[in-house]
Amino acid sequence: MITAHRLLPATLLLAVLFLVAGCADRDGAPLPAETDEPLYVQGKQLQKQGRNAEALNAFLKVIDRRGENPSPESHLEAGLIYLNHSKDPLAACYHFRRYLKAHPNSKQTPYVLGMVEAAKREFARTLPGRPLEDQSVRMAVDEEVGKLRRENEELRAEVAVLRGGGAMPVSRLPRMITLPPEVIAPAPVSPPPVAAVLGAQKRPEATATEAGRDADRPAAPMVQRGTPAAGAATRGSTAAPKAAAGRTHTVAPKDTLYGIARRYNVKVEAIVAANPGAVPRVNAPLKVGTVLKIP
């Protein structure tokens, strides 16, 4: 009895020691590397197959299983899926920051920082005021939109006028058709000199007076029958050149030698011959304000 009584405490002590040792071995067993976790490997395979929702679930399980142990690679993969596929920028930011906390100086740190900024911009786009958008860009876009709206309203008004049979607004005509300056503004016709007009008005009276004088002359000078007729023909032939020689033209802007010749129904060579100082040759340029004799 005494021996059994002594063995019982010893047995209990050994049992307690084995239990404590087993618990210590189980709690102190090192976890495998994160990238060797079966769920992590499964998540990468699901990603390659395009099954992003299932891959995200696998990575989140890795994070939950490892608990306080760092799992930066799973956080990084989960953040990328949240940003690019689930369109949840806030969750993506959380996982990216957990990666940066575990690896603040890794080679991928600049890349992950860029992903954080991208997630912030993506979240800002969901806000009604778009606070991160550049103010100058917004003003330029608003101005362009306003301009397009105004032009659209003007075009609608023009279509309404045309459908109603009205005339096109004058302010919009240059946008529809553009004519050369020669067609829009024809060359001005300079009036003949006052002396030429007065001379032309007086010539009929002078002719009638001369005819009356010839009729009043005595018959004695008519002895030379051929002479008066020749004299009359000479006077007639002289009067015509005087009438033609009295015409002049002041060169206006856009005048050409050929246009002046057509206007007065004369040849270009005749105008050149009558104005050797002003027009030395047929193709010579005309100077505005020059007075040309019209033969």
Coordinates of C-alpha atoms in Angstrom, one line a residue:
M1 CA 0.0 0.0 0.0
I2 CA 2.8 2.3 0.8
T3 CA 4.5 1.5 -2.5
A4 CA 1.3 2.2 -4.5
H5 CA 0.7 5.3 -2.6
R6 CA 4.2 6.6 -3.5
L7 CA 3.9 5.6 -7.2
L8 CA 0.7 7.6 -7.8
P9 CA 2.2 11.0 -7.4
A10 CA 5.1 10.0 -9.6
T11 CA 2.8 8.8 -12.4
L12 CA 0.8 12.0 -12.2
L13 CA 4.0 14.1 -12.4
L14 CA 5.2 12.3 -15.5
A15 CA 1.9 12.7 -17.2
V16 CA 2.0 16.4 -16.5
L17 CA 5.5 16.7 -17.8
F18 CA 4.6 14.8 -21.1
L19 CA 1.6 17.1 -21.5
V20 CA 3.6 20.2 -21.1
A21 CA 6.3 19.0 -23.4
G22 CA 3.8 18.1 -26.1
C23 CA 2.2 21.5 -25.9
A24 CA 5.5 23.2 -26.1
D25 CA 6.5 21.2 -29.2
R26 CA 3.2 22.0 -30.9
D27 CA 3.2 25.7 -30.2
G28 CA 6.8 26.2 -31.0
A29 CA 6.7 24.4 -34.4
P30 CA 7.9 26.9 -37.0
L31 CA 5.4 27.8 -39.8
P32 CA 6.5 27.1 -43.4
A33 CA 7.5 30.0 -45.6
E34 CA 4.6 32.0 -46.8
T35 CA 5.2 31.3 -50.5
D36 CA 5.3 27.5 -49.6
E37 CA 1.8 27.6 -48.0
P38 CA -0.5 25.3 -49.9
L39 CA -3.2 28.0 -50.0
Y40 CA -0.8 30.6 -51.3
V41 CA 0.3 28.2 -54.1
Q42 CA -3.3 27.5 -54.9
G43 CA -4.1 31.2 -55.0
K44 CA -1.3 31.8 -57.6
Q45 CA -2.7 29.0 -59.8
L46 CA -6.2 30.4 -59.6
Q47 CA -4.9 33.8 -60.6
K48 CA -3.3 32.3 -63.7
Q49 CA -6.7 30.7 -64.6
G50 CA -8.4 34.1 -64.3
R51 CA -10.4 33.0 -61.2
N52 CA -9.6 36.1 -59.3
A53 CA -12.4 35.8 -56.7
E54 CA -11.3 32.3 -55.6
A55 CA -7.6 33.4 -55.6
L56 CA -8.5 36.3 -53.3
N57 CA -10.2 33.9 -50.9
A58 CA -7.1 31.7 -50.8
F59 CA -4.8 34.6 -50.1
L60 CA -7.1 35.9 -47.3
K61 CA -7.1 32.4 -45.8
V62 CA -3.3 32.5 -45.7
I63 CA -3.3 35.8 -43.9
D64 CA -5.9 34.5 -41.4
R65 CA -4.0 31.2 -40.8
R66 CA -0.7 32.9 -40.2
G67 CA -2.2 35.3 -37.7
E68 CA 0.4 37.6 -36.2
N69 CA 3.1 36.2 -38.4
P70 CA 3.8 38.5 -41.4
S71 CA 2.3 37.5 -44.7
P72 CA 3.3 40.4 -47.0
E73 CA 3.1 38.4 -50.2
S74 CA -0.5 37.4 -49.6
H75 CA -1.3 41.0 -48.7
L76 CA 0.3 42.3 -51.9
E77 CA -1.6 39.8 -54.1
A78 CA -4.9 40.5 -52.3
G79 CA -4.3 44.3 -52.8
L80 CA -3.8 43.9 -56.5
I81 CA -6.9 41.8 -56.9
Y82 CA -8.9 44.4 -54.9
L83 CA -7.6 47.3 -57.0
N84 CA -7.7 45.8 -60.5
H85 CA -10.6 43.3 -60.4
S86 CA -12.8 43.9 -57.3
K87 CA -12.6 47.7 -57.8
D88 CA -12.3 48.2 -54.0
P89 CA -9.5 50.8 -53.7
L90 CA -9.9 51.2 -49.9
A91 CA -9.3 47.5 -49.3
A92 CA -6.4 47.6 -51.7
C93 CA -4.8 50.4 -49.8
Y94 CA -5.1 48.5 -46.5
H95 CA -3.3 45.4 -47.9
F96 CA -0.7 47.5 -49.7
R97 CA 0.1 49.2 -46.4
R98 CA 0.4 45.9 -44.6
Y99 CA 3.0 44.8 -47.2
L100 CA 4.9 48.1 -46.7
K101 CA 4.9 47.6 -43.0
A102 CA 6.5 44.1 -43.3
H103 CA 8.9 45.1 -46.1
P104 CA 9.6 48.9 -45.9
N105 CA 12.8 48.7 -47.9
S106 CA 12.3 45.9 -50.4
K107 CA 12.9 46.2 -54.2
Q108 CA 9.1 46.2 -54.7
T109 CA 8.5 49.1 -52.2
P110 CA 8.5 51.8 -54.9
Y111 CA 6.1 49.7 -57.0
V112 CA 3.7 49.2 -54.0
L113 CA 3.9 52.9 -53.2
G114 CA 2.7 53.6 -56.7
M115 CA -0.1 51.2 -56.3
V116 CA -1.2 53.0 -53.1
E117 CA -1.3 56.3 -55.0
A118 CA -3.3 54.6 -57.8
A119 CA -5.8 53.3 -55.3
K120 CA -6.2 56.8 -53.8
R121 CA -6.9 58.3 -57.3
E122 CA -9.3 55.5 -58.0
F123 CA -11.2 56.3 -54.8
A124 CA -11.1 60.0 -55.5
R125 CA -12.9 59.4 -58.8
T126 CA -15.8 57.9 -57.0
L127 CA -16.4 61.1 -55.0
P128 CA -18.9 63.6 -56.4
G129 CA -16.7 66.6 -56.4
R130 CA -13.6 65.0 -57.9
P131 CA -11.3 66.8 -55.4
L132 CA -8.0 65.6 -56.8
E133 CA -8.6 66.7 -60.4
D134 CA -6.6 69.7 -61.5
Q135 CA -8.6 72.9 -61.4
S136 CA -7.1 74.3 -64.6
V137 CA -8.0 71.1 -66.5
R138 CA -11.5 71.3 -65.3
M139 CA -11.8 75.0 -66.4
A140 CA -10.4 74.2 -69.9
V141 CA -12.8 71.3 -70.3
D142 CA -15.8 73.4 -69.1
E143 CA -14.8 76.2 -71.5
E144 CA -14.6 73.8 -74.4
V145 CA -17.9 72.2 -73.6
G146 CA -19.5 75.7 -73.4
K147 CA -18.1 76.6 -76.8
L148 CA -19.4 73.4 -78.4
R149 CA -22.8 74.0 -76.9
R150 CA -22.9 77.6 -78.3
E151 CA -21.9 76.3 -81.8
N152 CA -24.5 73.6 -81.5
E153 CA -27.2 76.2 -80.7
E154 CA -26.1 78.4 -83.6
L155 CA -26.3 75.5 -86.0
R156 CA -29.7 74.5 -84.8
A157 CA -30.9 78.1 -85.4
E158 CA -29.5 78.1 -88.9
V159 CA -31.2 74.8 -89.7
A160 CA -34.5 76.2 -88.4
V161 CA -34.1 79.3 -90.6
L162 CA -33.3 77.3 -93.7
R163 CA -36.2 75.0 -93.1
G164 CA -38.5 78.0 -92.8
G165 CA -37.3 79.4 -96.1
G166 CA -35.4 82.3 -94.5
A167 CA -32.0 83.8 -95.4
M168 CA -28.8 82.6 -93.7
P169 CA -27.6 84.9 -91.0
V170 CA -24.9 87.3 -92.2
S171 CA -22.6 86.4 -89.4
R172 CA -22.5 82.8 -90.5
L173 CA -22.0 83.3 -94.3
P174 CA -18.2 83.5 -94.2
R175 CA -18.1 80.1 -92.6
M176 CA -20.1 78.5 -95.4
I177 CA -18.5 80.0 -98.5
T178 CA -15.4 82.1 -99.1
L179 CA -15.0 84.0 -102.3
P180 CA -11.8 85.5 -103.8
P181 CA -11.4 89.2 -103.1
E182 CA -11.8 90.0 -106.8
V183 CA -15.3 88.5 -106.8
I184 CA -16.4 89.9 -103.4
A185 CA -15.2 93.5 -104.2
P186 CA -15.2 94.2 -107.9
A187 CA -12.8 96.9 -109.2
P188 CA -14.3 100.4 -108.8
V189 CA -15.1 102.2 -112.0
S190 CA -13.6 105.6 -111.9
P191 CA -15.8 108.3 -113.5
P192 CA -14.5 110.2 -116.6
P193 CA -12.9 113.6 -116.0
V194 CA -15.3 116.5 -115.8
A195 CA -13.5 118.2 -118.8
A196 CA -14.1 115.1 -120.9
V197 CA -17.8 115.1 -120.0
L198 CA -18.2 118.8 -120.7
G199 CA -16.3 118.4 -123.9
A200 CA -18.6 115.6 -125.0
Q201 CA -21.7 117.6 -124.1
K202 CA -20.4 120.6 -126.1
R203 CA -19.4 118.7 -129.3
P204 CA -22.9 118.4 -130.7
E205 CA -23.5 122.1 -130.3
A206 CA -20.2 122.9 -131.9
T207 CA -20.9 120.6 -134.8
A208 CA -24.3 122.2 -135.3
T209 CA -22.7 125.7 -135.1
E210 CA -20.1 124.7 -137.7
A211 CA -22.7 123.3 -139.9
G212 CA -24.7 126.5 -139.7
R213 CA -21.6 128.6 -140.5
D214 CA -20.9 126.4 -143.5
A215 CA -24.5 127.0 -144.7
D216 CA -24.2 130.8 -144.3
R217 CA -21.0 131.0 -146.2
P218 CA -21.2 132.7 -149.7
A219 CA -21.1 130.6 -152.8
A220 CA -17.9 132.2 -154.1
P221 CA -15.6 129.9 -152.1
M222 CA -17.4 126.9 -153.6
V223 CA -15.6 127.4 -156.9
Q224 CA -13.2 124.7 -155.7
R225 CA -15.6 121.9 -155.5
G226 CA -13.4 119.3 -154.1
T227 CA -11.9 121.4 -151.4
P228 CA -14.8 122.0 -149.1
A229 CA -15.7 118.3 -149.0
A230 CA -12.1 117.5 -148.2
G231 CA -12.0 120.1 -145.5
A232 CA -15.2 118.8 -144.0
A233 CA -13.8 115.3 -144.1
T234 CA -10.6 116.5 -142.5
R235 CA -12.6 118.2 -139.7
G236 CA -14.7 115.1 -139.2
S237 CA -11.6 112.9 -139.0
T238 CA -10.0 115.3 -136.6
A239 CA -13.0 115.5 -134.3
A240 CA -13.1 111.8 -133.6
P241 CA -9.5 111.6 -132.4
K242 CA -10.1 114.6 -130.2
A243 CA -13.1 112.9 -128.6
A244 CA -11.0 109.7 -128.1
A245 CA -8.0 111.6 -126.9
G246 CA -9.9 113.4 -124.2
R247 CA -10.6 110.1 -122.3
T248 CA -8.5 109.3 -119.2
H249 CA -8.5 106.7 -116.5
T250 CA -7.1 106.9 -113.0
V251 CA -5.6 103.6 -111.9
A252 CA -7.5 102.2 -108.9
P253 CA -6.5 99.2 -106.6
K254 CA -6.8 95.9 -108.4
D255 CA -6.9 97.5 -111.8
T256 CA -5.2 95.6 -114.6
L257 CA -4.2 96.8 -118.1
Y258 CA -6.3 94.2 -119.8
G259 CA -9.3 95.1 -117.6
I260 CA -9.0 98.8 -118.5
A261 CA -8.7 97.9 -122.2
R262 CA -11.9 95.8 -122.1
R263 CA -13.7 98.6 -120.2
Y264 CA -12.9 101.2 -122.8
N265 CA -13.1 98.8 -125.8
V266 CA -9.5 99.5 -126.9
K267 CA -6.4 97.4 -127.4
V268 CA -3.8 97.0 -124.7
E269 CA -1.1 97.9 -127.1
A270 CA -2.9 101.2 -127.9
I271 CA -2.9 102.1 -124.2
V272 CA 0.8 101.3 -123.9
A273 CA 1.6 103.4 -126.9
A274 CA -0.5 106.3 -125.5
N275 CA 1.3 106.2 -122.1
P276 CA 4.9 105.4 -122.7
G277 CA 6.0 107.0 -119.5
A278 CA 3.5 105.3 -117.2
V279 CA 3.3 101.9 -119.0
P280 CA 6.6 101.1 -120.6
R281 CA 5.5 97.6 -121.6
V282 CA 2.4 95.4 -121.7
N283 CA 3.2 93.4 -118.6
A284 CA 4.4 96.4 -116.5
P285 CA 2.6 96.8 -113.2
L286 CA 0.2 99.7 -112.8
K287 CA 0.7 102.3 -110.0
V288 CA -2.4 103.3 -108.1
G289 CA -3.4 106.9 -108.8
T290 CA -1.7 107.0 -112.2
V291 CA -3.8 108.9 -114.9
L292 CA -3.7 106.9 -118.2
K293 CA -4.7 108.4 -121.5
I294 CA -7.3 106.3 -123.3
P295 CA -6.8 106.4 -127.1

